[in-house]
Amino acid sequence: MDFQSGVQVFIPAALNRPTHTLYSICMLVQPTNQEWTVNRRYSQFLQLRKDLQHKLSTRGVSCANCASFNRAIGKFRFPGKSLMRTNSVVRRRVSALQDFLKLLVGRTYNDLPKCGICGDEIKDMMRPFLIRGAQPMNGSILPKITKSLSLASYAVVEQPVIPVPEPAPPISPSLMGKELFSASKSSSKPIFSHSQISGGKSIFSRSTDDASTQPNESEDPIMDFSDSDDDGYGKKYDDQRCYDKGVPLEEAMKQVVVPKGARLTCEEVVARLTSMWAAYDLDEALSSLPPERLSQQANFSVDNKEYAF
């Protein structure tokens, strides 16, 4: 059976620090038009895989979908542990972990028949992994994000709910026409809309103080869904950002790792960095660079294993 899910996910970058690596997960739920990013460590992906397989195996052969889902996870070539977290290792993991999440999201967020385990219980495990510590993007707001993976249906809709955006600053000229959060250069349409990352509020701002961003619950069916943050499983995941002391900006930018073949400008690298490393503010980081530098391409040097600007 074929089903077009309204939930999309990809990993555009990672932050490779001496003590740990963070992987940036970008989410889009098309029926609610909500976009956000969360950060996770490799060990959390590994634990999620283990927990899902344990849960799916409890039904044995009594549920064909549980058995099929469990086999698909078992057959997936999950990236192994490594003593050395070089940029090359991290780059391969970015691609593999993205494919792993696409497998999970595709099997979980659809309207095909499921039992209580491969349906609700798996969703209860996936939801905190994909939502805890969410950083809203492009006018999305936390109240709707927290409900976006608790919908009655995940089918693509013709007229998705349109979020009320925050007051929008002008889009930086160097990003005009760019697909900043596109999962593939060959994609005919960007998975995420163009991000406004120059001036004004950060696209990763957590603030919901602006009254224009607050939903009218009496008119918004999305807000009718009830979900608790008190689940024990969800406490495994929280605000996973790097809280190390900041280093010079250009040195920090060299620790952002992107998939093989990705072509980013310095401005785009800064956007990735500030979503993963709490020491850096997007607006301040952009304003500290000369305007002509923002549009320069960041080229990966194979020999030095770092970006050359």
Coordinates of N, CA and C in Angstrom, one line a residue, residues 48 51-57 65-66 69 73 104-105 107-109 114-128 233:
L48 N 17.3 5.0 20.8 CA 16.0 4.9 20.2 C 15.8 3.7 19.4
D51 N 15.3 0.8 21.8 CA 14.0 0.8 22.4 C 12.9 0.4 21.4
L52 N 13.0 0.9 20.2 CA 11.9 0.6 19.2 C 11.9 -0.9 18.9
Q53 N 13.1 -1.5 18.7 CA 13.1 -2.9 18.4 C 12.6 -3.8 19.6
H54 N 12.9 -3.3 20.8 CA 12.4 -4.1 22.0 C 10.9 -4.0 22.1
K55 N 10.3 -2.8 21.8 CA 8.9 -2.6 21.9 C 8.2 -3.4 20.8
L56 N 8.7 -3.3 19.5 CA 8.1 -4.0 18.4 C 8.1 -5.5 18.5
S57 N 9.2 -6.1 19.2 CA 9.3 -7.5 19.3 C 8.4 -8.1 20.4
N65 N 2.4 -6.0 11.0 CA 3.1 -4.7 10.8 C 4.2 -4.5 11.8
C66 N 4.0 -4.9 13.0 CA 5.1 -4.9 14.0 C 6.3 -5.7 13.6
F69 N 8.0 -3.9 10.6 CA 8.7 -2.7 11.0 C 10.0 -3.1 11.7
I73 N 13.9 -2.2 10.6 CA 14.9 -1.6 11.5 C 16.2 -2.5 11.6
L104 N 12.0 5.5 9.9 CA 11.1 5.5 11.1 C 9.9 6.4 10.9
V105 N 10.1 7.6 10.4 CA 9.0 8.6 10.2 C 8.0 8.0 9.1
R107 N 7.3 4.9 8.4 CA 6.6 3.8 8.9 C 5.6 4.2 10.1
T108 N 5.9 5.3 10.7 CA 5.2 5.7 11.9 C 4.0 6.7 11.6
Y109 N 4.4 7.7 10.8 CA 3.4 8.8 10.6 C 2.7 8.6 9.3
K114 N -2.8 -0.1 12.1 CA -1.7 -0.5 13.0 C -2.4 -1.0 14.3
C115 N -1.6 -1.8 15.0 CA -2.1 -2.2 16.3 C -1.7 -1.2 17.3
G116 N -2.0 -1.4 18.6 CA -1.7 -0.4 19.6 C -0.2 -0.2 19.8
I117 N 0.6 -1.2 19.5 CA 2.1 -1.0 19.7 C 2.7 -0.3 18.5
C118 N 2.6 -0.8 17.3 CA 3.2 -0.1 16.2 C 2.5 1.1 15.8
G119 N 1.3 1.4 16.5 CA 0.6 2.7 16.3 C 1.0 3.6 17.4
D120 N 0.1 3.7 18.4 CA 0.2 4.7 19.5 C 1.5 4.6 20.3
E121 N 1.9 3.4 20.6 CA 3.1 3.2 21.5 C 4.4 3.7 20.8
I122 N 4.5 3.3 19.6 CA 5.7 3.8 18.8 C 5.7 5.3 18.7
K123 N 4.5 5.9 18.4 CA 4.4 7.3 18.3 C 4.8 8.0 19.6
D124 N 4.4 7.4 20.7 CA 4.7 8.0 22.0 C 6.2 8.0 22.2
M125 N 6.9 7.0 21.6 CA 8.4 7.0 21.8 C 9.1 7.9 20.8
M126 N 8.5 8.0 19.6 CA 9.1 8.9 18.6 C 8.9 10.4 18.9
R127 N 7.8 10.7 19.4 CA 7.4 12.1 19.6 C 8.4 12.9 20.4
P128 N 8.8 12.4 21.6 CA 9.8 13.2 22.4 C 11.2 13.3 21.7
Y233 N 9.4 8.3 29.4 CA 10.3 8.1 28.3 C 10.8 9.4 27.7

